[in-house]
Coordinates of C-alpha atoms in Angstrom, one line a residue:
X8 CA 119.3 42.0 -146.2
X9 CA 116.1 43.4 -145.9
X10 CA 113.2 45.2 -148.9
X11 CA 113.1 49.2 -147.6
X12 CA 111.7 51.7 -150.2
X13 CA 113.6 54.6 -151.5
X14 CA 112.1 57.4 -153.8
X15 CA 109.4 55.7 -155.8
X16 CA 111.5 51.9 -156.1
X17 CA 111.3 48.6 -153.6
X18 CA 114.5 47.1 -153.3
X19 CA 116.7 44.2 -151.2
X20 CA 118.8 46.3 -148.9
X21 CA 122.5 46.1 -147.5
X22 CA 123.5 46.9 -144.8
X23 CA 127.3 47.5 -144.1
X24 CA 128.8 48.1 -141.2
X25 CA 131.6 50.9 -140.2
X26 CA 132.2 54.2 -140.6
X27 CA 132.1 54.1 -144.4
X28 CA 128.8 55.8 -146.1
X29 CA 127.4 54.2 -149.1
X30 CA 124.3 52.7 -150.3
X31 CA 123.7 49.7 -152.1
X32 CA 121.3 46.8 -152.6
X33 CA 119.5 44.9 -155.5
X34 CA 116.3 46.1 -157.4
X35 CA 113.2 44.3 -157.6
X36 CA 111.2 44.2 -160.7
X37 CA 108.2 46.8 -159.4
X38 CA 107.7 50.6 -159.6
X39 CA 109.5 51.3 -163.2
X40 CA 107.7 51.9 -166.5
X41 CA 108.1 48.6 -168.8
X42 CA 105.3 46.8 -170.3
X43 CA 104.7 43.3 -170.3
X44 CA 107.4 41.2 -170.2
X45 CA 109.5 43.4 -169.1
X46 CA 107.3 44.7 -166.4
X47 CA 108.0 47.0 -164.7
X48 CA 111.3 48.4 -163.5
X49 CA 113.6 46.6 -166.6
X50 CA 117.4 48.3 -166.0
X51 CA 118.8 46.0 -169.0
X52 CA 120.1 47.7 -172.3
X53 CA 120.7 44.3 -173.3
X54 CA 116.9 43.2 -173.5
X55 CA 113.9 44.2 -176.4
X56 CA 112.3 46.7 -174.2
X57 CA 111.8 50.0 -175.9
X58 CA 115.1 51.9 -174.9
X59 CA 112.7 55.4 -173.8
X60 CA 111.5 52.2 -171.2
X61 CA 114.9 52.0 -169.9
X62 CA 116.2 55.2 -169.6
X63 CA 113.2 56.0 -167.7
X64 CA 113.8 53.0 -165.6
X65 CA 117.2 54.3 -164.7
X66 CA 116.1 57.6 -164.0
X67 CA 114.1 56.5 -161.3
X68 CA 116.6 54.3 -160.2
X69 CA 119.1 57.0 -159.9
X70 CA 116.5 59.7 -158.6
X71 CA 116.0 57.5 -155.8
X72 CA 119.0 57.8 -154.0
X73 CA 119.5 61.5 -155.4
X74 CA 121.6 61.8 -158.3
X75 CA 121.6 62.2 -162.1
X76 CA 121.9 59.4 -164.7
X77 CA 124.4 60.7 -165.7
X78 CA 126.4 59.3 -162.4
X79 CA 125.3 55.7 -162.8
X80 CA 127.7 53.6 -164.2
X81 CA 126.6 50.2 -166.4
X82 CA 128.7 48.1 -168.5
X83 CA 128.7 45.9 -171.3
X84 CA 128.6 42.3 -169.9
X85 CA 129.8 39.6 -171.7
X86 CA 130.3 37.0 -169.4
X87 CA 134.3 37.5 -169.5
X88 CA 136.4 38.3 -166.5
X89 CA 137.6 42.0 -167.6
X90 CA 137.2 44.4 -165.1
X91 CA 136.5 48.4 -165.3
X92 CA 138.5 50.8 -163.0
X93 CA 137.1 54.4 -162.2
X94 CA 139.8 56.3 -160.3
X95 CA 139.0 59.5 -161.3
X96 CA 136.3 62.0 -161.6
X97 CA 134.7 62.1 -164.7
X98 CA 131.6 64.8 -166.6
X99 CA 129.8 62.0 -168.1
X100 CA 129.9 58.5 -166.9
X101 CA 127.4 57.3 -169.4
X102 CA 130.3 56.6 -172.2
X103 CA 131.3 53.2 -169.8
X104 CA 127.9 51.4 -171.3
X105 CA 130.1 50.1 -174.4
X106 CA 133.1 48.3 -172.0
X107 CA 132.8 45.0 -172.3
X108 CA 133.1 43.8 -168.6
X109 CA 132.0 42.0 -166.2
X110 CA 132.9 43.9 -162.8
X111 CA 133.3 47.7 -162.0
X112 CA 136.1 48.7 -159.2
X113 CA 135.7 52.5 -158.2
X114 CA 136.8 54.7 -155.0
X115 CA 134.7 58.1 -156.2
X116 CA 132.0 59.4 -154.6
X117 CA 128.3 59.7 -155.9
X118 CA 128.8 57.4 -158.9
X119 CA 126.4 54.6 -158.6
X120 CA 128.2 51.3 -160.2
X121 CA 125.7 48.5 -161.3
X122 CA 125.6 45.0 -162.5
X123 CA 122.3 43.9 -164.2
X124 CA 121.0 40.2 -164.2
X125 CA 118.1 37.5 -164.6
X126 CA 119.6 34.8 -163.3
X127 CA 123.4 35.4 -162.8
X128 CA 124.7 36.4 -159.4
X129 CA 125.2 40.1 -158.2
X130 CA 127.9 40.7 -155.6
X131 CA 128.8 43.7 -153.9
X132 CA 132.0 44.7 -151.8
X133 CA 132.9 47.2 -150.1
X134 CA 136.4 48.4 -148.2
X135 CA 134.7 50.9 -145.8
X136 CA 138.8 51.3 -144.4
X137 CA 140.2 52.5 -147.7
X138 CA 136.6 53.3 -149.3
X139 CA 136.2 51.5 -152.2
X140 CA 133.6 49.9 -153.6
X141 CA 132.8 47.2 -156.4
X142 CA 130.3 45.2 -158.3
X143 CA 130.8 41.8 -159.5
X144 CA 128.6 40.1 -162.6
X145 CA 128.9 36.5 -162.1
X146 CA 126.9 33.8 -164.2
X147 CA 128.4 30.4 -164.8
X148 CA 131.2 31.4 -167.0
X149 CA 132.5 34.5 -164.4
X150 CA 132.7 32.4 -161.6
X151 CA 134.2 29.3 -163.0
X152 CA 137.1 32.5 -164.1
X153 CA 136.7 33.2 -160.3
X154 CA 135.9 36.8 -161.3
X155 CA 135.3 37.8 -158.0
X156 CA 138.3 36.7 -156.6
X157 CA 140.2 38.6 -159.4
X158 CA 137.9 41.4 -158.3
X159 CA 139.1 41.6 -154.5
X160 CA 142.9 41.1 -155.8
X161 CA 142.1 44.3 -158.2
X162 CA 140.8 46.2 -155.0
X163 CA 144.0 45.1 -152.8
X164 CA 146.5 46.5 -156.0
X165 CA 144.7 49.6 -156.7
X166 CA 143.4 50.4 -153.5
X167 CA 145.9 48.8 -151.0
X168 CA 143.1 46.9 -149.6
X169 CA 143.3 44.4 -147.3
X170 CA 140.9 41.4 -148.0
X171 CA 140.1 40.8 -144.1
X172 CA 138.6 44.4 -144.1
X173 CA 136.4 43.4 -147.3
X174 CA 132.7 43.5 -146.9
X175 CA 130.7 41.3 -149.7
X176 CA 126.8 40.6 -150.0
X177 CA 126.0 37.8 -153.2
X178 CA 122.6 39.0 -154.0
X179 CA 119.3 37.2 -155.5
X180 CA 120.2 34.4 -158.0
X181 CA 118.8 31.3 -159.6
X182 CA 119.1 28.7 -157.1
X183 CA 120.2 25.3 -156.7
X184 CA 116.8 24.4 -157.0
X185 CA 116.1 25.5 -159.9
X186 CA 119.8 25.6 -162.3
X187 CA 121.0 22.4 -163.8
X188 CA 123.8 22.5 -165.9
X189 CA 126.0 20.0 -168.2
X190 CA 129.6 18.5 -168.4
X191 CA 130.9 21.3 -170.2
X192 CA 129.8 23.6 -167.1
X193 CA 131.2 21.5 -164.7
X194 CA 134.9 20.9 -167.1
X195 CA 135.4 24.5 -166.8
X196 CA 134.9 24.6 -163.0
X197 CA 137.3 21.9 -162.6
X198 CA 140.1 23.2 -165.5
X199 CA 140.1 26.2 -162.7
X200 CA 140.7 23.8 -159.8
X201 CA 137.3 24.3 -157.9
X202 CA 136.0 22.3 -155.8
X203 CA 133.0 21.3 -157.8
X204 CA 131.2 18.4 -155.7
X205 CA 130.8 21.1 -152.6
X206 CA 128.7 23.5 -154.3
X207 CA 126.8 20.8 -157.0
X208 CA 124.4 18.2 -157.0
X209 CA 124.6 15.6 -159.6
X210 CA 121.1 14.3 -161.1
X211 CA 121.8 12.2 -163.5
X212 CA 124.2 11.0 -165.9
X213 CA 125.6 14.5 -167.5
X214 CA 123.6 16.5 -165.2
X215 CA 124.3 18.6 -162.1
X216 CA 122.4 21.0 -159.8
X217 CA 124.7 24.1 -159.6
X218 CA 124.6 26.5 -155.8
X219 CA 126.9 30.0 -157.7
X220 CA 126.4 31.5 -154.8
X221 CA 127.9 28.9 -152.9
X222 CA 130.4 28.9 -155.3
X223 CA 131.1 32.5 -155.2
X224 CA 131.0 32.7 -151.4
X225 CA 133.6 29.8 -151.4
X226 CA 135.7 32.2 -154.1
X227 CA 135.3 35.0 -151.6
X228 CA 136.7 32.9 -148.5
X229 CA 139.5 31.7 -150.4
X230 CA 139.9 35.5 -151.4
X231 CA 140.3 36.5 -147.8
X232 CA 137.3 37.8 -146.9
X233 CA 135.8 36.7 -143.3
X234 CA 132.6 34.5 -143.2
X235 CA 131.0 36.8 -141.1
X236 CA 131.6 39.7 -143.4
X237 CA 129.6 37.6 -146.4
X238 CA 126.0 38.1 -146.9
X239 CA 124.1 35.8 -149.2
X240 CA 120.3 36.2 -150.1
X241 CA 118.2 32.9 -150.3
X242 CA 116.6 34.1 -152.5
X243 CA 116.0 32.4 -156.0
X244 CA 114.8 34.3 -158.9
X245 CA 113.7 31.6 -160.7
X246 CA 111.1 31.4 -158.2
X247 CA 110.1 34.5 -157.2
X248 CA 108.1 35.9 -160.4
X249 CA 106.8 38.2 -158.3
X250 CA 109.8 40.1 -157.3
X251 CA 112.3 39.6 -160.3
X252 CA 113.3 38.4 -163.5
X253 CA 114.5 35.1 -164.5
X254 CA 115.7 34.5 -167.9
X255 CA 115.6 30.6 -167.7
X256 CA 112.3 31.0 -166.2
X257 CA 110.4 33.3 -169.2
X258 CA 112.7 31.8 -171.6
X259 CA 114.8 35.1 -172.3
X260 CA 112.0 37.5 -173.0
X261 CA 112.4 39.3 -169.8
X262 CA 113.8 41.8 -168.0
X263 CA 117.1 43.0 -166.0
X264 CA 117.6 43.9 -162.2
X265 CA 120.4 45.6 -160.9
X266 CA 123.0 45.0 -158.1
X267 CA 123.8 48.3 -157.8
X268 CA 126.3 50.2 -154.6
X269 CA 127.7 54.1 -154.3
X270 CA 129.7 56.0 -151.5
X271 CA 128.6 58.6 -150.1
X272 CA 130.4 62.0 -149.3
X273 CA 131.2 61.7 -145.7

């Protein structure tokens, strides 16, 4: 992963291998048009920034890679393990923003799919063989569910894919270093029979250092997907102020970036 510019936004790129086309990557917090906290490019509905904020947000977001608002496609998270299917072509994708879910699965051209976060992990596949394409919201609760996993058996059922052709990147996070958590974190990753002590730290009586992207990586192997076909950022957002948004960090008043990923028309 790498920061390219596209239009007028900064963002962590992906690159995919394969014949497939598609774009994808996770936003930054520069070159949008929130005020303070939310400064400056805020993608979350779910946040007190003025909504004219947003929408303007998303328009450059969606400008950048050269399509309408209209074609990006935003959910209503919830920290559950539904997932949203788009299999067809539809006028108006903007009517998906009140679906509660936590992952989108789609195999249509020029719709842009996005997760937002501030602190909860964005992953991204791809089938570049059978040219699908899906994004993955995954904070404590999601991948304790093993949402991702679900995610990758949605894409094999729907889309005949096969999980060794998967591609996955687990984008910026909060990290290890900076995300402790309690017993009742730690009871729901073992109720789902995960192997808790290889992606957490204990620090104390009833308190743990938690790695999701470990965790979610460790999901994705048991999924199928190769090793060398996972990319995960090192970078935490906790501690980067100066590229994104942490919600443990400015205690909740803050923004939302986006794990975002589209095909292209060959």
């Amino acid at each position: 992963m790498q920061m390219k510019r596209s239009g007028r936004i900064h963002y962590l790129a992906v690159d995919f291998d394969g014949a497939c086309r598609s774009v994808q990557g996770f936003t930054t917090r520069h070159e949008g048009v929130s005020r303070p906290p939310y400064n400056s490019l805020n993608l979350g509905m779910n946040t007190q920034d003025q909504p004219f904020n947003i929408e303007g947000n998303r328009s450059i977001l969606t400008h950048a890679f050269g399509i309408n608002q209209d074609d990006l496609v935003s959910v209503r998270q919830v920290h559950g393990s539904d997932i949203l299917v788009i299999d067809e072509p539809n006028e108006d994708y903007g009517h998906f923003s009140s679906v509660e879910s936590d992952a989108v699965i789609t195999n249509q051209p020029g719709v842009m799919i996005g997760i937002c976060v501030a602190d909860c992990v964005p992953i991204l596949l791809r089938d570049p063989v059978k040219r699908a394409v899906a994004v993955v919201h995954a904070g404590w609760q999601g991948t304790a569910a093993k949402l991702v996993a679900k995610t990758v058996a949605g894409m094999k059922s729907l889309f005949n894919s096969d999980p060794k052709e998967l591609q996955a990147a687990i984008g910026p996070g909060i990290g290890r270093c900076c995300y402790e958590v309690d017993a009742p974190v730690r009871q729901a990753f073992l109720q789902n029979g995960m192997p808790w002590d290889s992606f957490a730290e204990e620090q104390g009586e009833g308190k743990w250092r938690l790695d999701m992207a470990a965790a979610n990586r460790d999901l994705l192997l048991s999924a199928g997907v190769p090793a060398a076909a996972i990319q995960v950022s090192d970078m935490c957002v906790c501690c980067r102020k100066d590229l994104f948004f942490s919600y443990r960090r400015d205690k909740g008043d803050t923004g939302r970036q986006m794990g975002f990923i589209m095909l292209t028309e060959d």
